[in-house]
JSON list of C-alpha atoms in Angstrom, two decimals:
[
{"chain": "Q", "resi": 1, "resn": "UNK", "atom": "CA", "xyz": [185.40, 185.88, 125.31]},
{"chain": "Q", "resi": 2, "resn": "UNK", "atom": "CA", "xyz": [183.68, 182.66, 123.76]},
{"chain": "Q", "resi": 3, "resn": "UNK", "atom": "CA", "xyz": [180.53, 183.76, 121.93]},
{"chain": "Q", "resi": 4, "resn": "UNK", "atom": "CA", "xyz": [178.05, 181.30, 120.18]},
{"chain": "Q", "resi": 5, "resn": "UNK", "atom": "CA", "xyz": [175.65, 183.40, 118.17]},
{"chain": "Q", "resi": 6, "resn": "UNK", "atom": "CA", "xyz": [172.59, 181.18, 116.38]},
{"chain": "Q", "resi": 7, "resn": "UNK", "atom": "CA", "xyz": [170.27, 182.18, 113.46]},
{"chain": "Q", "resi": 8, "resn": "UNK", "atom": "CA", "xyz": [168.17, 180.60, 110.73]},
{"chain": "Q", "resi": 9, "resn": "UNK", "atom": "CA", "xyz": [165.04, 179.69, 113.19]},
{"chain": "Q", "resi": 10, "resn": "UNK", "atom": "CA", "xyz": [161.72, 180.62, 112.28]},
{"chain": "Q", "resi": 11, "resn": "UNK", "atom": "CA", "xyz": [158.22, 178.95, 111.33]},
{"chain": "Q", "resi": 12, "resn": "UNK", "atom": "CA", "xyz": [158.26, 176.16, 108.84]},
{"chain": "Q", "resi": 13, "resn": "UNK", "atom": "CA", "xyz": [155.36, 173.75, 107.64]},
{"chain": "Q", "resi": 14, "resn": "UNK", "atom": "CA", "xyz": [155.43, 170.28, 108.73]},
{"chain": "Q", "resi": 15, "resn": "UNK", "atom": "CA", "xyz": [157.15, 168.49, 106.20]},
{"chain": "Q", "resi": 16, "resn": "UNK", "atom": "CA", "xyz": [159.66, 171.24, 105.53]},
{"chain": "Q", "resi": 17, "resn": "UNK", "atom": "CA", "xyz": [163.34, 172.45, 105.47]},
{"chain": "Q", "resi": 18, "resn": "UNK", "atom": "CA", "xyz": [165.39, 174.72, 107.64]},
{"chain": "Q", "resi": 19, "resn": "UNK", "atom": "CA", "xyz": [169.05, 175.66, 108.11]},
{"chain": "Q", "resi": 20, "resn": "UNK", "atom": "CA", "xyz": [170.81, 176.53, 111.35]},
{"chain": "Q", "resi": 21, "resn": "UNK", "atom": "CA", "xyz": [173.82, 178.55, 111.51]},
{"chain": "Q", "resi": 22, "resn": "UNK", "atom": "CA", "xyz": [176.02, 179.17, 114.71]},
{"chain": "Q", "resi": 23, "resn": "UNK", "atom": "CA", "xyz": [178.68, 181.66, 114.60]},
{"chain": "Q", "resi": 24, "resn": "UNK", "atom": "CA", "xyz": [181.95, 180.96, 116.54]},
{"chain": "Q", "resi": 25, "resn": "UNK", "atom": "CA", "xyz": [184.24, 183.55, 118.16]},
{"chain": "Q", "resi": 26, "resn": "UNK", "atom": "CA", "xyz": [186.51, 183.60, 121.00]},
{"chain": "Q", "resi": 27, "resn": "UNK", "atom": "CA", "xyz": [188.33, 180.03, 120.89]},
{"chain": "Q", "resi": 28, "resn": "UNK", "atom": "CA", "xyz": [189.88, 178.01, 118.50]},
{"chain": "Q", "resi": 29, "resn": "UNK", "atom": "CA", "xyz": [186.59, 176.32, 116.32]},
{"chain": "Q", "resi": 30, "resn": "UNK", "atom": "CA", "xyz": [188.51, 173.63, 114.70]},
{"chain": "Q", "resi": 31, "resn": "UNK", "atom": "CA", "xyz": [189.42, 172.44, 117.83]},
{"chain": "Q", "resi": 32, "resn": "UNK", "atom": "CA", "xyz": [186.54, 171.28, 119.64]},
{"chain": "Q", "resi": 33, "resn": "UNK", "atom": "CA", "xyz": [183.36, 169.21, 119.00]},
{"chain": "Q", "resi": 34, "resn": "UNK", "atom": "CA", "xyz": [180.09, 171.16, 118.41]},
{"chain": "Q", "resi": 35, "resn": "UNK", "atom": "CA", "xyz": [176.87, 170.40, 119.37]},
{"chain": "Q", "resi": 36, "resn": "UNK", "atom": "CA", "xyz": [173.08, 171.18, 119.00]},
{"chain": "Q", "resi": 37, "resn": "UNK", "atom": "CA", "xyz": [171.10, 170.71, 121.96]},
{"chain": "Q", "resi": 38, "resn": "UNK", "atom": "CA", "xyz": [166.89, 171.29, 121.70]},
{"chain": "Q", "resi": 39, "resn": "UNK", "atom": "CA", "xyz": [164.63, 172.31, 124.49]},
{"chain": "Q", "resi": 40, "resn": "UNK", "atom": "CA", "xyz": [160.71, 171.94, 124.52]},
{"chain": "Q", "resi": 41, "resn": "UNK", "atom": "CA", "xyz": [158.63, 172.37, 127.61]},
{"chain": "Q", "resi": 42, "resn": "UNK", "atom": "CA", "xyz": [157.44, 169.30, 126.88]},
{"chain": "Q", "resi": 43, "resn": "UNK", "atom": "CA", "xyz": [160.73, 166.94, 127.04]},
{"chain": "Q", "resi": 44, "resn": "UNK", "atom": "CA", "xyz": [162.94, 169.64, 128.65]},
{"chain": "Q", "resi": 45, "resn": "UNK", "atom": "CA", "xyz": [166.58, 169.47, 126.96]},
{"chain": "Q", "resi": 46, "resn": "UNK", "atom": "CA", "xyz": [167.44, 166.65, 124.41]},
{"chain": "Q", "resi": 47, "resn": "UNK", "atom": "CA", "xyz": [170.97, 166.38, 122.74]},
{"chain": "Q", "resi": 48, "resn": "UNK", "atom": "CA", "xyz": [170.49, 165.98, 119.26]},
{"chain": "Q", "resi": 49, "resn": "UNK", "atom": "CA", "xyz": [173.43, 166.61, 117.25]},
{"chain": "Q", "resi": 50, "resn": "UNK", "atom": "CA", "xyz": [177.20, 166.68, 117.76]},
{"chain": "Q", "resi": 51, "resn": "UNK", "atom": "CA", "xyz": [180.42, 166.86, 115.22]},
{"chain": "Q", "resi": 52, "resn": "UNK", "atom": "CA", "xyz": [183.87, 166.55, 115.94]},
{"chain": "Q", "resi": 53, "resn": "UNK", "atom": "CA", "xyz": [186.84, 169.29, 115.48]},
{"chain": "Q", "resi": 54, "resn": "UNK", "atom": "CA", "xyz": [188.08, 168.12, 111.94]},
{"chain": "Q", "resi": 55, "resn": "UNK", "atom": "CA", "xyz": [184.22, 167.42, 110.52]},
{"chain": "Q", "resi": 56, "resn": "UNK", "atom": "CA", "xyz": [185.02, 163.60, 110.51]},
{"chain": "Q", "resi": 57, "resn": "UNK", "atom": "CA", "xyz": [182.80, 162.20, 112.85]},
{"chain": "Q", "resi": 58, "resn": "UNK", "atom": "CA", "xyz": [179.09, 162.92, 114.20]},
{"chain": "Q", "resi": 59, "resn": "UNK", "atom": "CA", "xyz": [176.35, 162.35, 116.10]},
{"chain": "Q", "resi": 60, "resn": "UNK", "atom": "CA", "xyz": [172.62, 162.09, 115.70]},
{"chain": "Q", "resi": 61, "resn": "UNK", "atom": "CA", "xyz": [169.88, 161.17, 118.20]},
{"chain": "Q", "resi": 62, "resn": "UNK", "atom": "CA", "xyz": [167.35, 158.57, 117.13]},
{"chain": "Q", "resi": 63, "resn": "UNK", "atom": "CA", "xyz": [164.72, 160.89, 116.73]},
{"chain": "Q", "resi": 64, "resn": "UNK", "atom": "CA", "xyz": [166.62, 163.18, 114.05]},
{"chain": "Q", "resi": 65, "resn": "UNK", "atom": "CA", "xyz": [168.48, 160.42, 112.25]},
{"chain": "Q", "resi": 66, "resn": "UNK", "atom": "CA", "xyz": [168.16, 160.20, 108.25]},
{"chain": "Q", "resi": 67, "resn": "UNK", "atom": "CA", "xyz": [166.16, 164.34, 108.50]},
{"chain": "Q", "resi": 68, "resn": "UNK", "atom": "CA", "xyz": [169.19, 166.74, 109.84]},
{"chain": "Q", "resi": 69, "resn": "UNK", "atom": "CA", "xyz": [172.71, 166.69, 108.80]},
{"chain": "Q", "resi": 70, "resn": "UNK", "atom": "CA", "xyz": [174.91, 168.81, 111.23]},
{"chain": "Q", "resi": 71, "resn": "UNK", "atom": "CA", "xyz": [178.31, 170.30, 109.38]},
{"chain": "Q", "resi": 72, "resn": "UNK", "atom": "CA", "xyz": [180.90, 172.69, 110.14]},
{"chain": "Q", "resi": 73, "resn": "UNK", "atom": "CA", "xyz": [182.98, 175.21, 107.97]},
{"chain": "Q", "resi": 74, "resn": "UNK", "atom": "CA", "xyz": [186.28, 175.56, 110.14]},
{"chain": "Q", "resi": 75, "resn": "UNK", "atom": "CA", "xyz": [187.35, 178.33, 107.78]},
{"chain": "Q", "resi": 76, "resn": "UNK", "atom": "CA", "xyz": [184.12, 180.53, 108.83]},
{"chain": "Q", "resi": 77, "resn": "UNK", "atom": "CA", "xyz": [183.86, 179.53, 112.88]},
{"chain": "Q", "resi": 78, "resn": "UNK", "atom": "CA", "xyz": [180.61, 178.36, 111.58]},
{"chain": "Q", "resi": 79, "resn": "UNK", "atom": "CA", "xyz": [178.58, 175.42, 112.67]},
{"chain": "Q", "resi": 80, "resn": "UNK", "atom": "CA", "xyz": [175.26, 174.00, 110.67]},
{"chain": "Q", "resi": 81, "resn": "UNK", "atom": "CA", "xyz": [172.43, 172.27, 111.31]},
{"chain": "Q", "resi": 82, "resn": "UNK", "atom": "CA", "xyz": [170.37, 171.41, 107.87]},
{"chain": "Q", "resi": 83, "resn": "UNK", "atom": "CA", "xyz": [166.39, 170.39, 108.75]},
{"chain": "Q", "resi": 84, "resn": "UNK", "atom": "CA", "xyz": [164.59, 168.23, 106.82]},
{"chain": "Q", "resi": 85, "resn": "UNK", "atom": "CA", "xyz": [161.24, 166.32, 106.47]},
{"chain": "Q", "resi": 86, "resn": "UNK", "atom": "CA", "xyz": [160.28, 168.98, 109.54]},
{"chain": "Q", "resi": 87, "resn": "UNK", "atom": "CA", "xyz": [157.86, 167.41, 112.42]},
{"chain": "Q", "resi": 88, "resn": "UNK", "atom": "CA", "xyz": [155.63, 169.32, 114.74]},
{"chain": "Q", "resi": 89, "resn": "UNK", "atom": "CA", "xyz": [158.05, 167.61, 117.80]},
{"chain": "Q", "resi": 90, "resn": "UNK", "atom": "CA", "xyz": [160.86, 169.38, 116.39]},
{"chain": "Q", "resi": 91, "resn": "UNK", "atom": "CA", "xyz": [159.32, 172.57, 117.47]},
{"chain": "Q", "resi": 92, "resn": "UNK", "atom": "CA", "xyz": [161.95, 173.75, 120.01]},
{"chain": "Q", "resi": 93, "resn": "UNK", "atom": "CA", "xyz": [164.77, 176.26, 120.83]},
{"chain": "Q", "resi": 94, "resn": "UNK", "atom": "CA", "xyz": [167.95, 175.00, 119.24]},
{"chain": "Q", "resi": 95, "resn": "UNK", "atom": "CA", "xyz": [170.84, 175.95, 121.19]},
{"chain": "Q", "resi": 96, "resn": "UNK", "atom": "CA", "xyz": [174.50, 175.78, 119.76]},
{"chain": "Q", "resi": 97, "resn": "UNK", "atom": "CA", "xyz": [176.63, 174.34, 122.48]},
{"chain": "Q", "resi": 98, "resn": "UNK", "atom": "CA", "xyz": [180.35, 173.98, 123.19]},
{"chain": "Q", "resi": 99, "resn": "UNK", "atom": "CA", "xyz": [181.93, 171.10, 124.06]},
{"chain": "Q", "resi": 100, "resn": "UNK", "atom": "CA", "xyz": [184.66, 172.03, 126.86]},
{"chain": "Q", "resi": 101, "resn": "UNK", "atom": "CA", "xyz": [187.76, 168.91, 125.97]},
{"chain": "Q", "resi": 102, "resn": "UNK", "atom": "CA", "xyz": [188.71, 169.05, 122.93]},
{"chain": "Q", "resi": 103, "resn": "UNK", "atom": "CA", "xyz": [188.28, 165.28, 122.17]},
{"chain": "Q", "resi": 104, "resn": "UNK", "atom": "CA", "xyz": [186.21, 162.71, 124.04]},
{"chain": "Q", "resi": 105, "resn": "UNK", "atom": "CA", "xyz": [183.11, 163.04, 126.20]},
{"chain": "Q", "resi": 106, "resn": "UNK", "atom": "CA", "xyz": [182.50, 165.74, 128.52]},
{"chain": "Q", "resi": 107, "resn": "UNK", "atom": "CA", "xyz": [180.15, 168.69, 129.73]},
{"chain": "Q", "resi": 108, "resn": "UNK", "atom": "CA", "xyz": [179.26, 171.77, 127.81]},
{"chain": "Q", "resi": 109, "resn": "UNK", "atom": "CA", "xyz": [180.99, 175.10, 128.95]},
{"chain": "Q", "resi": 110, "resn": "UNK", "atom": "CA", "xyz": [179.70, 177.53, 126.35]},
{"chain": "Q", "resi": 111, "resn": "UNK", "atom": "CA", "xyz": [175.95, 178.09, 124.88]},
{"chain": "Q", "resi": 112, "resn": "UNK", "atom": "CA", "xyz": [174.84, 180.17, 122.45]},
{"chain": "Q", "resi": 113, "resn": "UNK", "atom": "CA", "xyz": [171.22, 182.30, 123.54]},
{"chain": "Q", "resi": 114, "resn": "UNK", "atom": "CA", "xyz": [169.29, 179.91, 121.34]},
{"chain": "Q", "resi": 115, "resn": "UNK", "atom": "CA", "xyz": [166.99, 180.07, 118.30]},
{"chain": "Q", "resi": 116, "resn": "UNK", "atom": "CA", "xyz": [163.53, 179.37, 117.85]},
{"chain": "Q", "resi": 117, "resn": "UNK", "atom": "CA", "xyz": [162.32, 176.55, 115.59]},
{"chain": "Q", "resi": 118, "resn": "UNK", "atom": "CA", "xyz": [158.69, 176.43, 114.85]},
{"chain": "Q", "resi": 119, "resn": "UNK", "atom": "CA", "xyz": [156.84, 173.42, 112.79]},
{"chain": "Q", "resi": 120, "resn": "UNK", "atom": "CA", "xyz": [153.25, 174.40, 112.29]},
{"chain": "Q", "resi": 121, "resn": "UNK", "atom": "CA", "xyz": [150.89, 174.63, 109.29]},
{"chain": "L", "resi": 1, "resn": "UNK", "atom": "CA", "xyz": [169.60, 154.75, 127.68]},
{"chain": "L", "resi": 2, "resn": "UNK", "atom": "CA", "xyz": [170.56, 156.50, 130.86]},
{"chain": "L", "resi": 3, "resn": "UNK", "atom": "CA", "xyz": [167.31, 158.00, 132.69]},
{"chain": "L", "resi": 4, "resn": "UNK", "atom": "CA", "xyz": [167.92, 161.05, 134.99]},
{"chain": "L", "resi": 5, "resn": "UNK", "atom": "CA", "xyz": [165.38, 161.52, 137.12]},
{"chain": "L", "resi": 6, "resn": "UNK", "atom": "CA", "xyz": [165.83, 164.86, 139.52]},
{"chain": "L", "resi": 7, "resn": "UNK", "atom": "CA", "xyz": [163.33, 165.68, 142.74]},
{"chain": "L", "resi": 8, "resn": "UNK", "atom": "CA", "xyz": [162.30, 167.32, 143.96]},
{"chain": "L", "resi": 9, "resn": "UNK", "atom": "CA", "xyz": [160.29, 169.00, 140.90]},
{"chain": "L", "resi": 10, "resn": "UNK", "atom": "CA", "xyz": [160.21, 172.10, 142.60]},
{"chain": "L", "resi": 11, "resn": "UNK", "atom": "CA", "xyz": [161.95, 173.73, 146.08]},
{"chain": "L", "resi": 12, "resn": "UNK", "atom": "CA", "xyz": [160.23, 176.34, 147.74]},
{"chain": "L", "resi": 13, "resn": "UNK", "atom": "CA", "xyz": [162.76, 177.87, 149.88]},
{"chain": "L", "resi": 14, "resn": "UNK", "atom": "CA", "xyz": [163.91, 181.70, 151.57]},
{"chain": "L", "resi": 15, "resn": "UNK", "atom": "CA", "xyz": [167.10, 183.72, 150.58]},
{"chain": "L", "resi": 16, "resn": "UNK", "atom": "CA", "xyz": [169.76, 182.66, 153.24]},
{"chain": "L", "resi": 17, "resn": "UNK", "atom": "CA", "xyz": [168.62, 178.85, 153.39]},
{"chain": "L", "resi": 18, "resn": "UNK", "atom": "CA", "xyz": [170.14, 175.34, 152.06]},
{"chain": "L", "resi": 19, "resn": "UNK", "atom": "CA", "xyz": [169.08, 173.85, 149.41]},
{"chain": "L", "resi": 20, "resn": "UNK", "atom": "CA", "xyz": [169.59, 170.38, 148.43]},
{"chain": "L", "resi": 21, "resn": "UNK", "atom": "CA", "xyz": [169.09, 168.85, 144.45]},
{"chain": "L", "resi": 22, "resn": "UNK", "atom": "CA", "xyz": [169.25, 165.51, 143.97]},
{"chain": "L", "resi": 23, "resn": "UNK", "atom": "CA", "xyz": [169.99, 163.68, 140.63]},
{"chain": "L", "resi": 24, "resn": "UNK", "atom": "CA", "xyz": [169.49, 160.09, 139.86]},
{"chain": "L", "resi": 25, "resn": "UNK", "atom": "CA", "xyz": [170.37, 158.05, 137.34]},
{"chain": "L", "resi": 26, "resn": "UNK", "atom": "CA", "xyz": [168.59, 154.75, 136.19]},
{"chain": "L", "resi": 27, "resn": "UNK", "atom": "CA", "xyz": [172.59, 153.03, 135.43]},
{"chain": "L", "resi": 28, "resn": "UNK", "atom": "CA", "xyz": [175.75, 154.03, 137.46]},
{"chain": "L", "resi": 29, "resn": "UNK", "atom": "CA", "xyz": [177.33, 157.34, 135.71]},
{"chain": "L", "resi": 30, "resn": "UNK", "atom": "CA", "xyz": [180.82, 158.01, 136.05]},
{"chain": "L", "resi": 31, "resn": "UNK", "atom": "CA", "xyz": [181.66, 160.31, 137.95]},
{"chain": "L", "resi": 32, "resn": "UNK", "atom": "CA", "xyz": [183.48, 162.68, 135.46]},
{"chain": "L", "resi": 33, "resn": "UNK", "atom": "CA", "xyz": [180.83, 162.88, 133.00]},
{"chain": "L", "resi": 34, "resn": "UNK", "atom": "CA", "xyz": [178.36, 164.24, 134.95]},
{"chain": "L", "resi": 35, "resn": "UNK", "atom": "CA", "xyz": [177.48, 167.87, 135.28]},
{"chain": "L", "resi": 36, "resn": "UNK", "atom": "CA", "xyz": [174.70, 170.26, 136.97]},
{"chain": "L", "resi": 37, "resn": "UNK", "atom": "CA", "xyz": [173.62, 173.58, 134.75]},
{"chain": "L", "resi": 38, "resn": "UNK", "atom": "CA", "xyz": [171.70, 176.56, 136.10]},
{"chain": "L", "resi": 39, "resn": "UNK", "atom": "CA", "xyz": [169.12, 177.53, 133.49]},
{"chain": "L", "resi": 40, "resn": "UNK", "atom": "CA", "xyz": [166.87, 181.69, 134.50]},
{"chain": "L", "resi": 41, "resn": "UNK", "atom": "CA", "xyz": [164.00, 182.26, 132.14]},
{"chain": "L", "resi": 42, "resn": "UNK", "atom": "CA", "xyz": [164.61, 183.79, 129.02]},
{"chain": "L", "resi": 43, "resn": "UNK", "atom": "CA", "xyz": [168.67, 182.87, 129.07]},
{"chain": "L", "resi": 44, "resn": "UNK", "atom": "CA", "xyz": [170.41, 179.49, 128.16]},
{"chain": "L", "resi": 45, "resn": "UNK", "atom": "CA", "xyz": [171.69, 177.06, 130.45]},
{"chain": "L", "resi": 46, "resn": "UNK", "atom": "CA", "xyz": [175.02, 177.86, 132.48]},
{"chain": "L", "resi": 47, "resn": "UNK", "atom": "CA", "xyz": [177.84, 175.36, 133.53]},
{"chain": "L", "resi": 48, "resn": "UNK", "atom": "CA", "xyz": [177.94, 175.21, 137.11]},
{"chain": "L", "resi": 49, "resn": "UNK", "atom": "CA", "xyz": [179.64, 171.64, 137.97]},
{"chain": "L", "resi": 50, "resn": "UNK", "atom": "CA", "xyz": [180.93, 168.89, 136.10]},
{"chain": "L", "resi": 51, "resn": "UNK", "atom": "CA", "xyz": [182.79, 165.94, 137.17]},
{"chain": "L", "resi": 52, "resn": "UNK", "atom": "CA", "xyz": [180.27, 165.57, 139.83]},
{"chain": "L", "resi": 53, "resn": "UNK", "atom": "CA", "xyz": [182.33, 168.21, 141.94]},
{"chain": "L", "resi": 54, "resn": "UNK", "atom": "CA", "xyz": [184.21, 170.89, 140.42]},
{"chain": "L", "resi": 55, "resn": "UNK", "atom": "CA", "xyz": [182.85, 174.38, 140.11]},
{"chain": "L", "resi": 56, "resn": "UNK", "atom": "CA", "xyz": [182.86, 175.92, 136.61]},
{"chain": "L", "resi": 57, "resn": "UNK", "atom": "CA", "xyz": [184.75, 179.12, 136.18]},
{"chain": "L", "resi": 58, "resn": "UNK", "atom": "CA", "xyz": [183.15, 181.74, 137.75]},
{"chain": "L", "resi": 59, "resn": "UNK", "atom": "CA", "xyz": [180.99, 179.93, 140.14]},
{"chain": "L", "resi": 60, "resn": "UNK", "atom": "CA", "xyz": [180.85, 180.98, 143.39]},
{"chain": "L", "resi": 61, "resn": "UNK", "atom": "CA", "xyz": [181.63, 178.37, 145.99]},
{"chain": "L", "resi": 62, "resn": "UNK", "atom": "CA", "xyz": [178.36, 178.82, 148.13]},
{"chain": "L", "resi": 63, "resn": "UNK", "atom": "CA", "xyz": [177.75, 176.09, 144.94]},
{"chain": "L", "resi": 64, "resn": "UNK", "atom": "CA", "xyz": [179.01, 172.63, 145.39]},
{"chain": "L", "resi": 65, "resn": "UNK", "atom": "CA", "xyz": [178.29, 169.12, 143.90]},
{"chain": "L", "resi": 66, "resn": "UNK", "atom": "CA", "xyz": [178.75, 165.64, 145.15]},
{"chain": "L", "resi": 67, "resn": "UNK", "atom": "CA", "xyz": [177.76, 162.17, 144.83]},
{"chain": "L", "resi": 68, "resn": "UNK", "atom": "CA", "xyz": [179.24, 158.69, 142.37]},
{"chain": "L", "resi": 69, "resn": "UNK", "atom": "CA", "xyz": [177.42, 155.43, 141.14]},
{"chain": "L", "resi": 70, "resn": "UNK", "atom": "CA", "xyz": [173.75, 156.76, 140.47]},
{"chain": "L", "resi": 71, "resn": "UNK", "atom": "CA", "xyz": [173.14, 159.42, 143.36]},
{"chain": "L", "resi": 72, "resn": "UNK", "atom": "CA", "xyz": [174.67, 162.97, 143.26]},
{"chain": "L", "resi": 73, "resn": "UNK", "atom": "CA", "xyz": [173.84, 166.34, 144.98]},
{"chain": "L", "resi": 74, "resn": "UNK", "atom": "CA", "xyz": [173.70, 170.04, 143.99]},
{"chain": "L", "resi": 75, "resn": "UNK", "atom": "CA", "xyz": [173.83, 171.78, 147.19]},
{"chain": "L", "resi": 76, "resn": "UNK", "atom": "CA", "xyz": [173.63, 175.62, 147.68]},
{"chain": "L", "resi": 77, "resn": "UNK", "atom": "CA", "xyz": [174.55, 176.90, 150.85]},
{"chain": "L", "resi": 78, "resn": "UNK", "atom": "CA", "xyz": [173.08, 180.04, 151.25]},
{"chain": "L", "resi": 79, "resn": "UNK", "atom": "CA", "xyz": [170.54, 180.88, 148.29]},
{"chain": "L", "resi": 80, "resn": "UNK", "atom": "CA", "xyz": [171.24, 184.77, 146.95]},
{"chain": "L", "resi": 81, "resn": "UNK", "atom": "CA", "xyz": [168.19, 186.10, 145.00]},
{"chain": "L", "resi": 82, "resn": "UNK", "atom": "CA", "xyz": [169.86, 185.67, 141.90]},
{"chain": "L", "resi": 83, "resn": "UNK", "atom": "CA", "xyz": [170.23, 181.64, 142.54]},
{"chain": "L", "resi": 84, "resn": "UNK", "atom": "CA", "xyz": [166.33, 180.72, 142.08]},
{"chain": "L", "resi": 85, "resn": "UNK", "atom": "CA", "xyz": [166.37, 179.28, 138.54]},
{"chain": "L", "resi": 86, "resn": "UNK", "atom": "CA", "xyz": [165.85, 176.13, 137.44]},
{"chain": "L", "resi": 87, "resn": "UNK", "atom": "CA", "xyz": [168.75, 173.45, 138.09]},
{"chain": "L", "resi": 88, "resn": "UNK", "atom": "CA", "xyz": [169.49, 170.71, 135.41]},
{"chain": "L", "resi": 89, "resn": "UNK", "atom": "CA", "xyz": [171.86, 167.44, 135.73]},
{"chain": "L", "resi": 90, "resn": "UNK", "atom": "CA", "xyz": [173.39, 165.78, 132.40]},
{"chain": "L", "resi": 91, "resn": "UNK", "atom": "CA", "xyz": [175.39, 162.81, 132.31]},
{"chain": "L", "resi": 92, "resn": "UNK", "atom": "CA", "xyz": [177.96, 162.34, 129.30]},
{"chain": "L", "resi": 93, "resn": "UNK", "atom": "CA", "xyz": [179.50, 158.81, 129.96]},
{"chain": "L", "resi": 94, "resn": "UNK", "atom": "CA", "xyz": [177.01, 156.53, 127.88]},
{"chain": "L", "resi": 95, "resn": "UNK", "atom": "CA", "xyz": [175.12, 157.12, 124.62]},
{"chain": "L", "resi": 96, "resn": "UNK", "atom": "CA", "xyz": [172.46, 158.90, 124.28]},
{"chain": "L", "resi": 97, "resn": "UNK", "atom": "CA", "xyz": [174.19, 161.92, 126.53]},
{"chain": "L", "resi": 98, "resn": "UNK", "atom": "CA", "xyz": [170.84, 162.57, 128.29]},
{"chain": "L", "resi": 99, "resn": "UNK", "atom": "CA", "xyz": [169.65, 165.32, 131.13]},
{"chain": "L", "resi": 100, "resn": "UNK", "atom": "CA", "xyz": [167.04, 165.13, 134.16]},
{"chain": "L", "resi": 101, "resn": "UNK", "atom": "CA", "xyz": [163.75, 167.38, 133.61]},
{"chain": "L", "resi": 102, "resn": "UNK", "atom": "CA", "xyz": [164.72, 169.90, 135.85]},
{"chain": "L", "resi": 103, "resn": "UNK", "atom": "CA", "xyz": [164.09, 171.22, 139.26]},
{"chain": "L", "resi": 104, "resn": "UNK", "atom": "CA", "xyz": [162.56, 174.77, 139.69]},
{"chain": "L", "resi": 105, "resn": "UNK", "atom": "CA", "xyz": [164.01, 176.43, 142.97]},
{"chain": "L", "resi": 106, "resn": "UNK", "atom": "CA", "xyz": [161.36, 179.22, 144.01]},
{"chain": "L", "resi": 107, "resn": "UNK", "atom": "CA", "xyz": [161.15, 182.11, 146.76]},
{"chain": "L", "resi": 108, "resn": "UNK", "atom": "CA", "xyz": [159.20, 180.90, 149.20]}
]
C-alpha cells in the first residue's frame, strides 16, 4: 500500500525558514518524480514543486523560485521541501504528491494527508 | 499559462440524480494529461480520471469522464451520499501544470 506521510509544518514568521519532509513507503521512491502541491482557500491548489526519480532535474513555480529548494534522499524514501525567505501567501497545506509514470508528464495517483504551513508574525 | 476554469461553482443536487462537471481550459489540453480529483473536507484530493476518460483504480464506474481540445466532462450517474465533495480538474500537458478552482457538489 503506497503511503505518503508529511511533517515539518507549523507557524513561522514572515521572513523565515521551514523544512518539509515526506516519508515514502509502498513503491519503489527512486523511481518516480515527486511533487509538492499547496492549497489555500484563497487560490485553491497550486503545483509548486516537482523532482525527478534520480534527483537530477526539478521544478519550481514562479512564485517559489530562488526561496524553496525541493530534494530527495532515495536511500531514506524521503522527499524535502526546504522554505526560505517565508511570505504570508505561502500560508497553505503542503501536500506530498505522487507522480503515477515514472518519467514524463502525467496525473497524480498518490497524496499524502497534508501539512499545515503557517506564515504569520 | 493554461487557465481552467470549472462551472458550475457549486451543484445542488439529490442522491440518485446526474450530475454533470464541466472543465474548461483557456488553450487546447491534450487529452492524456488531463485528470478530474475528488477532494471531502478534512482529506486530500483522490484520483478519479485521467486521460480525460479512464477511471482510477478503485473508482466505481457510476464515474466517467469525457471531452478533448478545451471542453471535458465529469459525469456521475447516480450520486451516492458519499459522492458530494468537491470535484477538481488538472491538466499536465503544458507548463505551469495548473488546476480549475473547484466545483462543490451539495445535497440538495
Amino acid at each position: 500500500e503506497v503511503q505518503l506521510v508529511e511533517s515539518g509544518g507549523g507557524l513561522v514568521q514572515p521572513g523565515g525558514s521551514l523544512r518539509l519532509s515526506c516519508s515514502a513507503s509502498g513503491f519503489t521512491f527512486s523511481s518516480y518524480a515527486m511533487n509538492w502541491v499547496r492549497q489555500t482557500p484563497g487560490k485553491g491548489l497550486e503545483y509548486v514543486s516537482a523532482i525527478s526519480g534520480n534527483g537530477g532535474s526539478t521544478y519550481y513555480a514562479d512564485s517559489v523560485k530562488g526561496r524553496f529548494t525541493i530534494s530527495r534522499d532515495n536511500s531514506k524514501n524521503t522527499l524535502y521541501l526546504q522554505m526560505s525567505s517565508l511570505r504570508a501567501e505561502d500560508t497553505a497545506v503542503y501536500y506530498c504528491v505522487k507522480r503515477a509514470a515514472t518519467s514524463g508528464p502525467g496525473h497524480f495517483d498518490y497524496w499524502g494527508q497534508g501539512t499545515l504551513v503557517t506564515v504569520s508574525s | 499559462e493554461i487557465v481552467l476554469t470549472q462551472s458550475p461553482g457549486t451543484l445542488s443536487l439529490s442522491p440518485g440524480e446526474r450530475a454533470t462537471l464541466s472543465c474548461r481550459a483557456s488553450q487546447s489540453v491534450s487529452s492524456s494529461y488531463l485528470a478530474w480529483y475528488q477532494q471531502k473536507p478534512g482529506q486530500a484530493p483522490r484520483l478519479l480520471i485521467y486521460g480525460a476518460s479512464s477511471r482510477a483504480t478503485g473508482i466505481p464506474d457510476r464515474f466517467s469522464g469525457s471531452g478533448s481540445g478545451t471542453d471535458f466532462t465529469l459525469t456521475i450517474s447516480r450520486l451516492e451520499p458519499e459522492d458530494f465533495a468537491v470535484y477538481y480538474c488538472q491538466q499536465s500537458g503544458s507548463s505551469p501544470w495548473t488546476f480549475g478552482q473547484g466545483t462543490k457538489v451539495e445535497i440538495k
